[in-house]
Amino acid sequence: MEKVRISKLMSERGLCSRREADSYIERGWVRVDGVVVSELGARAFPDQVITLERAAQARQTARVTILVNKPIGYVSGQAEDGYQPAVVLVTPRSRAANDRAPLRFERGHLQGLAVAGRLDIDSTGLLVLTQDGRIAKQLIGEDSDVEKEYLVRVQGRLAPNGLALLNHGLSLDGKALRPAHVTWQNDDQLRFVLKEGKKRQIRRMCELVGLKVIGLKRVRIGRVALGDLPLGQWRYLRDHEKF
């Protein structure tokens, strides 16, 4: 059995992100089999017990996750081509009136926010911005198994076996897509449930079976739904909510 970087083990176990692990190790907030580790790059065996000091746990608890109902015309991450990032919507004025989280908005809540699952500029719906590396890894890590649900308005003529192909059988960029769950909601709207998120995946999938997407809205990520969050507004993820 070979030793592995402790930061990698911590990330794989969902304790935190690798970057956070390095930060905690530097501060002496990580123990391996009860012994404090403070050397960056230190390694441990995969079967050793890794625990976090209370200071690290407290820092994680203080990190916020924000849910935004993104309108068309905003990019998910960094500003590009003159378009604003969705994070500019996170202001005291645009906080949803029905946000029941007890948190008071602070400017510090905007620092270090990562987009956990992008939406393209022409799409709307649930966008997750988080300071918590554990949540980011859970939603967009390579081995993420969290469902994302979309309502997709389409036009065009669906290929004879198009619905079956949308569920399983299509490839993008030379790689087979994971099985999806795609059904008709009504005459011009499909419901997609995916466990992956390639760039413009749904739009490209639809093009392959003769359809053009004219409206796309993400309504759920895991067990967290968009619900009645108004367009262009945001709220905090509540303590009891888990993706």
mmCIF file of C-alpha atoms in Angstrom:
data_model
loop_
_atom_site.group_PDB
_atom_site.id
_atom_site.type_symbol
_atom_site.label_atom_id
_atom_site.label_comp_id
_atom_site.label_asym_id
_atom_site.label_seq_id
_atom_site.Cartn_x
_atom_site.Cartn_y
_atom_site.Cartn_z
ATOM 1 C CA MET A 1 0.000 0.000 0.000
ATOM 2 C CA GLU A 2 1.445 3.366 -1.033
ATOM 3 C CA LYS A 3 1.137 6.631 0.823
ATOM 4 C CA VAL A 4 -1.008 9.387 -0.751
ATOM 5 C CA ARG A 5 -0.955 13.141 -0.242
ATOM 6 C CA ILE A 6 -3.103 13.934 2.774
ATOM 7 C CA SER A 7 -4.828 16.787 0.933
ATOM 8 C CA LYS A 8 -5.896 14.328 -1.776
ATOM 9 C CA LEU A 9 -7.247 11.870 0.796
ATOM 10 C CA MET A 10 -9.162 14.665 2.538
ATOM 11 C CA SER A 11 -10.747 15.740 -0.747
ATOM 12 C CA GLU A 12 -11.671 12.167 -1.677
ATOM 13 C CA ARG A 13 -13.313 11.680 1.716
ATOM 14 C CA GLY A 14 -15.376 14.860 1.348
ATOM 15 C CA LEU A 15 -13.726 16.581 4.301
ATOM 16 C CA CYS A 16 -12.896 19.671 2.221
ATOM 17 C CA SER A 17 -11.339 20.698 -1.090
ATOM 18 C CA ARG A 18 -7.630 20.086 -1.737
ATOM 19 C CA ARG A 19 -6.914 23.808 -1.536
ATOM 20 C CA GLU A 20 -8.722 24.032 1.806
ATOM 21 C CA ALA A 21 -6.839 20.949 3.017
ATOM 22 C CA ASP A 22 -3.490 22.616 2.315
ATOM 23 C CA SER A 23 -4.647 25.692 4.202
ATOM 24 C CA TYR A 24 -5.759 23.617 7.200
ATOM 25 C CA ILE A 25 -2.511 21.606 7.196
ATOM 26 C CA GLU A 26 -0.456 24.829 7.226
ATOM 27 C CA ARG A 27 -2.414 25.998 10.276
ATOM 28 C CA GLY A 28 -1.952 22.707 12.125
ATOM 29 C CA TRP A 29 -5.670 21.920 11.997
ATOM 30 C CA VAL A 30 -5.327 18.386 10.618
ATOM 31 C CA ARG A 31 -4.591 15.191 12.533
ATOM 32 C CA VAL A 32 -3.643 11.796 11.119
ATOM 33 C CA ASP A 33 -4.276 8.984 13.595
ATOM 34 C CA GLY A 34 -4.445 11.672 16.282
ATOM 35 C CA VAL A 35 -1.109 13.302 15.408
ATOM 36 C CA VAL A 36 -1.069 16.892 14.125
ATOM 37 C CA VAL A 37 0.301 17.272 10.589
ATOM 38 C CA SER A 38 1.638 20.694 9.542
ATOM 39 C CA GLU A 39 3.884 19.930 6.577
ATOM 40 C CA LEU A 40 2.475 20.713 3.129
ATOM 41 C CA GLY A 41 2.679 17.723 0.829
ATOM 42 C CA ALA A 42 2.707 15.275 3.725
ATOM 43 C CA ARG A 43 1.460 11.789 2.896
ATOM 44 C CA ALA A 44 -0.511 9.104 4.696
ATOM 45 C CA PHE A 45 -1.754 5.605 4.037
ATOM 46 C CA PRO A 46 -5.329 5.393 2.663
ATOM 47 C CA ASP A 47 -6.526 3.483 5.732
ATOM 48 C CA GLN A 48 -5.327 6.072 8.269
ATOM 49 C CA VAL A 49 -7.840 8.182 10.194
ATOM 50 C CA ILE A 50 -7.878 11.890 9.292
ATOM 51 C CA THR A 51 -9.703 14.389 11.509
ATOM 52 C CA LEU A 52 -10.114 18.164 11.560
ATOM 53 C CA GLU A 53 -9.543 20.394 14.563
ATOM 54 C CA ARG A 54 -12.495 22.404 15.845
ATOM 55 C CA ALA A 55 -11.096 25.595 14.326
ATOM 56 C CA ALA A 56 -11.325 24.061 10.846
ATOM 57 C CA GLN A 57 -14.828 22.744 11.527
ATOM 58 C CA ALA A 58 -15.920 26.193 12.715
ATOM 59 C CA ARG A 59 -14.518 27.799 9.572
ATOM 60 C CA GLN A 60 -16.467 25.332 7.414
ATOM 61 C CA THR A 61 -19.673 26.008 9.322
ATOM 62 C CA ALA A 62 -19.250 29.746 8.737
ATOM 63 C CA ARG A 63 -19.026 29.294 4.959
ATOM 64 C CA VAL A 64 -22.147 30.178 3.020
ATOM 65 C CA THR A 65 -23.859 28.737 -0.026
ATOM 66 C CA ILE A 66 -26.090 31.005 -2.096
ATOM 67 C CA LEU A 67 -28.860 29.975 -4.488
ATOM 68 C CA VAL A 68 -29.595 32.353 -7.369
ATOM 69 C CA ASN A 69 -32.426 32.260 -9.906
ATOM 70 C CA LYS A 70 -30.259 33.368 -12.815
ATOM 71 C CA PRO A 71 -31.924 35.376 -15.604
ATOM 72 C CA ILE A 72 -30.893 35.261 -19.256
ATOM 73 C CA GLY A 73 -28.004 37.616 -20.049
ATOM 74 C CA TYR A 74 -25.744 36.818 -17.098
ATOM 75 C CA VAL A 75 -22.747 34.489 -17.204
ATOM 76 C CA SER A 76 -22.182 32.030 -14.378
ATOM 77 C CA GLY A 77 -18.531 32.738 -13.607
ATOM 78 C CA GLN A 78 -16.118 35.498 -14.563
ATOM 79 C CA ALA A 79 -17.371 38.469 -16.575
ATOM 80 C CA GLU A 80 -16.874 37.952 -20.307
ATOM 81 C CA ASP A 81 -17.653 39.751 -23.575
ATOM 82 C CA GLY A 82 -19.246 42.631 -21.708
ATOM 83 C CA TYR A 83 -21.666 40.398 -19.810
ATOM 84 C CA GLN A 84 -21.903 40.564 -16.030
ATOM 85 C CA PRO A 85 -21.421 37.542 -13.772
ATOM 86 C CA ALA A 86 -24.430 36.293 -11.825
ATOM 87 C CA VAL A 87 -22.743 37.153 -8.525
ATOM 88 C CA VAL A 88 -23.564 40.851 -9.123
ATOM 89 C CA LEU A 89 -27.182 39.887 -8.390
ATOM 90 C CA VAL A 90 -26.257 39.020 -4.810
ATOM 91 C CA THR A 91 -27.039 42.274 -3.010
ATOM 92 C CA PRO A 92 -29.126 43.049 0.073
ATOM 93 C CA ARG A 93 -31.833 44.547 -2.147
ATOM 94 C CA SER A 94 -32.230 41.437 -4.326
ATOM 95 C CA ARG A 95 -32.379 38.940 -1.466
ATOM 96 C CA ALA A 96 -35.675 37.047 -1.676
ATOM 97 C CA ALA A 97 -38.274 38.304 0.786
ATOM 98 C CA ASN A 98 -39.118 34.724 1.762
ATOM 99 C CA ASP A 99 -35.509 33.753 2.616
ATOM 100 C CA ARG A 100 -35.918 32.165 6.055
ATOM 101 C CA ALA A 101 -32.196 31.675 6.710
ATOM 102 C CA PRO A 102 -31.195 33.499 9.936
ATOM 103 C CA LEU A 103 -28.022 34.889 8.336
ATOM 104 C CA ARG A 104 -27.466 38.601 7.991
ATOM 105 C CA PHE A 105 -25.902 39.525 4.655
ATOM 106 C CA GLU A 106 -22.224 40.463 4.890
ATOM 107 C CA ARG A 107 -19.802 41.556 2.169
ATOM 108 C CA GLY A 108 -17.557 38.688 3.245
ATOM 109 C CA HIS A 109 -20.178 36.264 1.939
ATOM 110 C CA LEU A 110 -19.195 37.320 -1.585
ATOM 111 C CA GLN A 111 -15.541 36.354 -1.162
ATOM 112 C CA GLY A 112 -14.299 33.088 -2.632
ATOM 113 C CA LEU A 113 -17.631 32.045 -4.101
ATOM 114 C CA ALA A 114 -17.279 29.178 -6.574
ATOM 115 C CA VAL A 115 -19.870 28.322 -9.207
ATOM 116 C CA ALA A 116 -20.974 24.737 -8.588
ATOM 117 C CA GLY A 117 -22.490 23.862 -11.961
ATOM 118 C CA ARG A 118 -22.607 26.505 -14.668
ATOM 119 C CA LEU A 119 -25.577 27.738 -16.655
ATOM 120 C CA ASP A 120 -24.899 29.317 -20.051
ATOM 121 C CA ILE A 121 -25.814 32.914 -20.771
ATOM 122 C CA ASP A 122 -29.081 31.968 -22.522
ATOM 123 C CA SER A 123 -30.310 29.727 -19.690
ATOM 124 C CA THR A 124 -32.193 30.549 -16.500
ATOM 125 C CA GLY A 125 -32.819 28.907 -13.170
ATOM 126 C CA LEU A 126 -31.014 27.484 -10.182
ATOM 127 C CA LEU A 127 -27.372 28.517 -9.868
ATOM 128 C CA VAL A 128 -25.306 27.529 -6.828
ATOM 129 C CA LEU A 129 -22.523 29.811 -5.558
ATOM 130 C CA THR A 130 -20.607 28.406 -2.596
ATOM 131 C CA GLN A 131 -17.671 29.138 -0.305
ATOM 132 C CA ASP A 132 -17.703 25.509 0.811
ATOM 133 C CA GLY A 133 -15.289 23.275 -1.088
ATOM 134 C CA ARG A 134 -17.149 20.166 0.088
ATOM 135 C CA ILE A 135 -20.312 21.285 -1.678
ATOM 136 C CA ALA A 136 -18.450 22.277 -4.833
ATOM 137 C CA LYS A 137 -16.811 18.855 -5.000
ATOM 138 C CA GLN A 138 -20.129 17.116 -4.338
ATOM 139 C CA LEU A 139 -21.827 18.948 -7.210
ATOM 140 C CA ILE A 140 -19.106 19.207 -9.864
ATOM 141 C CA GLY A 141 -16.395 16.733 -8.879
ATOM 142 C CA GLU A 142 -15.422 14.124 -11.456
ATOM 143 C CA ASP A 143 -17.282 11.411 -9.559
ATOM 144 C CA SER A 144 -20.358 13.555 -8.794
ATOM 145 C CA ASP A 145 -23.588 11.574 -8.934
ATOM 146 C CA VAL A 146 -25.938 14.455 -8.105
ATOM 147 C CA GLU A 147 -28.953 14.883 -10.404
ATOM 148 C CA LYS A 148 -29.631 18.167 -12.190
ATOM 149 C CA GLU A 149 -33.165 18.697 -13.508
ATOM 150 C CA TYR A 150 -34.090 21.026 -16.384
ATOM 151 C CA LEU A 151 -37.250 22.103 -18.194
ATOM 152 C CA VAL A 152 -36.400 22.579 -21.868
ATOM 153 C CA ARG A 153 -38.629 24.233 -24.456
ATOM 154 C CA VAL A 154 -37.876 22.995 -27.970
ATOM 155 C CA GLN A 155 -38.956 23.335 -31.572
ATOM 156 C CA GLY A 156 -38.267 21.236 -34.644
ATOM 157 C CA ARG A 157 -38.892 17.696 -35.774
ATOM 158 C CA LEU A 158 -37.707 14.994 -33.394
ATOM 159 C CA ALA A 159 -35.922 12.092 -35.085
ATOM 160 C CA PRO A 160 -37.909 8.801 -35.004
ATOM 161 C CA ASN A 161 -35.751 7.317 -32.237
ATOM 162 C CA GLY A 162 -34.816 10.714 -30.835
ATOM 163 C CA LEU A 163 -36.307 10.349 -27.350
ATOM 164 C CA ALA A 164 -34.565 7.007 -26.831
ATOM 165 C CA LEU A 165 -31.258 8.529 -27.956
ATOM 166 C CA LEU A 166 -31.665 11.463 -25.577
ATOM 167 C CA ASN A 167 -32.053 8.983 -22.732
ATOM 168 C CA HIS A 168 -29.023 6.957 -23.749
ATOM 169 C CA GLY A 169 -26.952 6.563 -26.891
ATOM 170 C CA LEU A 170 -25.564 9.994 -27.766
ATOM 171 C CA SER A 171 -21.924 11.072 -27.725
ATOM 172 C CA LEU A 172 -20.357 14.525 -27.445
ATOM 173 C CA ASP A 173 -16.731 15.365 -28.203
ATOM 174 C CA GLY A 174 -16.091 11.731 -29.060
ATOM 175 C CA LYS A 175 -17.221 10.460 -25.651
ATOM 176 C CA ALA A 176 -20.440 8.604 -24.833
ATOM 177 C CA LEU A 177 -22.791 10.461 -22.505
ATOM 178 C CA ARG A 178 -23.977 8.941 -19.262
ATOM 179 C CA PRO A 179 -27.602 7.704 -19.236
ATOM 180 C CA ALA A 180 -30.137 10.503 -18.731
ATOM 181 C CA HIS A 181 -33.848 10.576 -17.962
ATOM 182 C CA VAL A 182 -35.702 12.586 -20.613
ATOM 183 C CA THR A 183 -39.499 12.778 -20.935
ATOM 184 C CA TRP A 184 -42.076 15.055 -22.537
ATOM 185 C CA GLN A 185 -43.675 17.567 -20.140
ATOM 186 C CA ASN A 186 -46.094 18.828 -22.789
ATOM 187 C CA ASP A 187 -46.204 19.327 -26.577
ATOM 188 C CA ASP A 188 -43.135 21.582 -26.756
ATOM 189 C CA GLN A 189 -41.291 21.029 -23.487
ATOM 190 C CA LEU A 190 -38.956 18.256 -22.360
ATOM 191 C CA ARG A 191 -37.827 17.398 -18.842
ATOM 192 C CA PHE A 192 -34.151 16.421 -18.580
ATOM 193 C CA VAL A 193 -32.535 14.817 -15.534
ATOM 194 C CA LEU A 194 -28.748 14.547 -15.917
ATOM 195 C CA LYS A 195 -25.830 13.461 -13.751
ATOM 196 C CA GLU A 196 -23.184 15.288 -15.776
ATOM 197 C CA GLY A 197 -22.737 18.778 -17.179
ATOM 198 C CA LYS A 198 -20.740 19.164 -20.345
ATOM 199 C CA LYS A 199 -20.645 22.604 -21.960
ATOM 200 C CA ARG A 200 -24.043 23.387 -23.545
ATOM 201 C CA GLN A 201 -24.827 19.686 -23.216
ATOM 202 C CA ILE A 202 -28.604 19.803 -23.480
ATOM 203 C CA ARG A 203 -28.589 22.165 -26.456
ATOM 204 C CA ARG A 204 -26.109 19.956 -28.288
ATOM 205 C CA MET A 205 -28.000 16.776 -27.419
ATOM 206 C CA CYS A 206 -31.193 18.251 -28.830
ATOM 207 C CA GLU A 207 -29.459 19.330 -32.035
ATOM 208 C CA LEU A 208 -28.323 15.744 -32.603
ATOM 209 C CA VAL A 209 -31.953 14.551 -32.686
ATOM 210 C CA GLY A 210 -33.409 17.382 -34.786
ATOM 211 C CA LEU A 211 -34.545 19.800 -32.082
ATOM 212 C CA LYS A 212 -33.594 23.393 -31.292
ATOM 213 C CA VAL A 213 -33.691 24.630 -27.702
ATOM 214 C CA ILE A 214 -35.564 27.917 -27.355
ATOM 215 C CA GLY A 215 -35.769 27.968 -23.571
ATOM 216 C CA LEU A 216 -33.844 26.204 -20.817
ATOM 217 C CA LYS A 217 -34.423 26.423 -17.070
ATOM 218 C CA ARG A 218 -32.717 24.458 -14.292
ATOM 219 C CA VAL A 219 -35.255 23.682 -11.567
ATOM 220 C CA ARG A 220 -33.425 21.287 -9.248
ATOM 221 C CA ILE A 221 -29.967 20.154 -8.135
ATOM 222 C CA GLY A 222 -30.066 16.998 -6.040
ATOM 223 C CA ARG A 223 -32.683 17.479 -3.314
ATOM 224 C CA VAL A 224 -32.614 21.294 -3.558
ATOM 225 C CA ALA A 225 -35.287 22.806 -5.805
ATOM 226 C CA LEU A 226 -35.571 26.289 -7.306
ATOM 227 C CA GLY A 227 -39.106 26.442 -5.909
ATOM 228 C CA ASP A 228 -40.639 29.902 -5.681
ATOM 229 C CA LEU A 229 -37.351 31.838 -5.721
ATOM 230 C CA PRO A 230 -38.102 34.868 -7.952
ATOM 231 C CA LEU A 231 -36.105 35.451 -11.131
ATOM 232 C CA GLY A 232 -33.031 37.611 -10.461
ATOM 233 C CA GLN A 233 -33.196 37.077 -6.696
ATOM 234 C CA TRP A 234 -31.260 34.858 -4.281
ATOM 235 C CA ARG A 235 -31.358 33.161 -0.911
ATOM 236 C CA TYR A 236 -29.025 31.276 1.411
ATOM 237 C CA LEU A 237 -28.940 27.478 1.486
ATOM 238 C CA ARG A 238 -30.615 26.550 4.773
ATOM 239 C CA ASP A 239 -28.889 24.456 7.437
ATOM 240 C CA HIS A 240 -31.249 21.512 6.960
ATOM 241 C CA GLU A 241 -30.973 21.487 3.151
ATOM 242 C CA LYS A 242 -28.650 18.930 1.606
ATOM 243 C CA PHE A 243 -28.001 18.394 -2.084
#
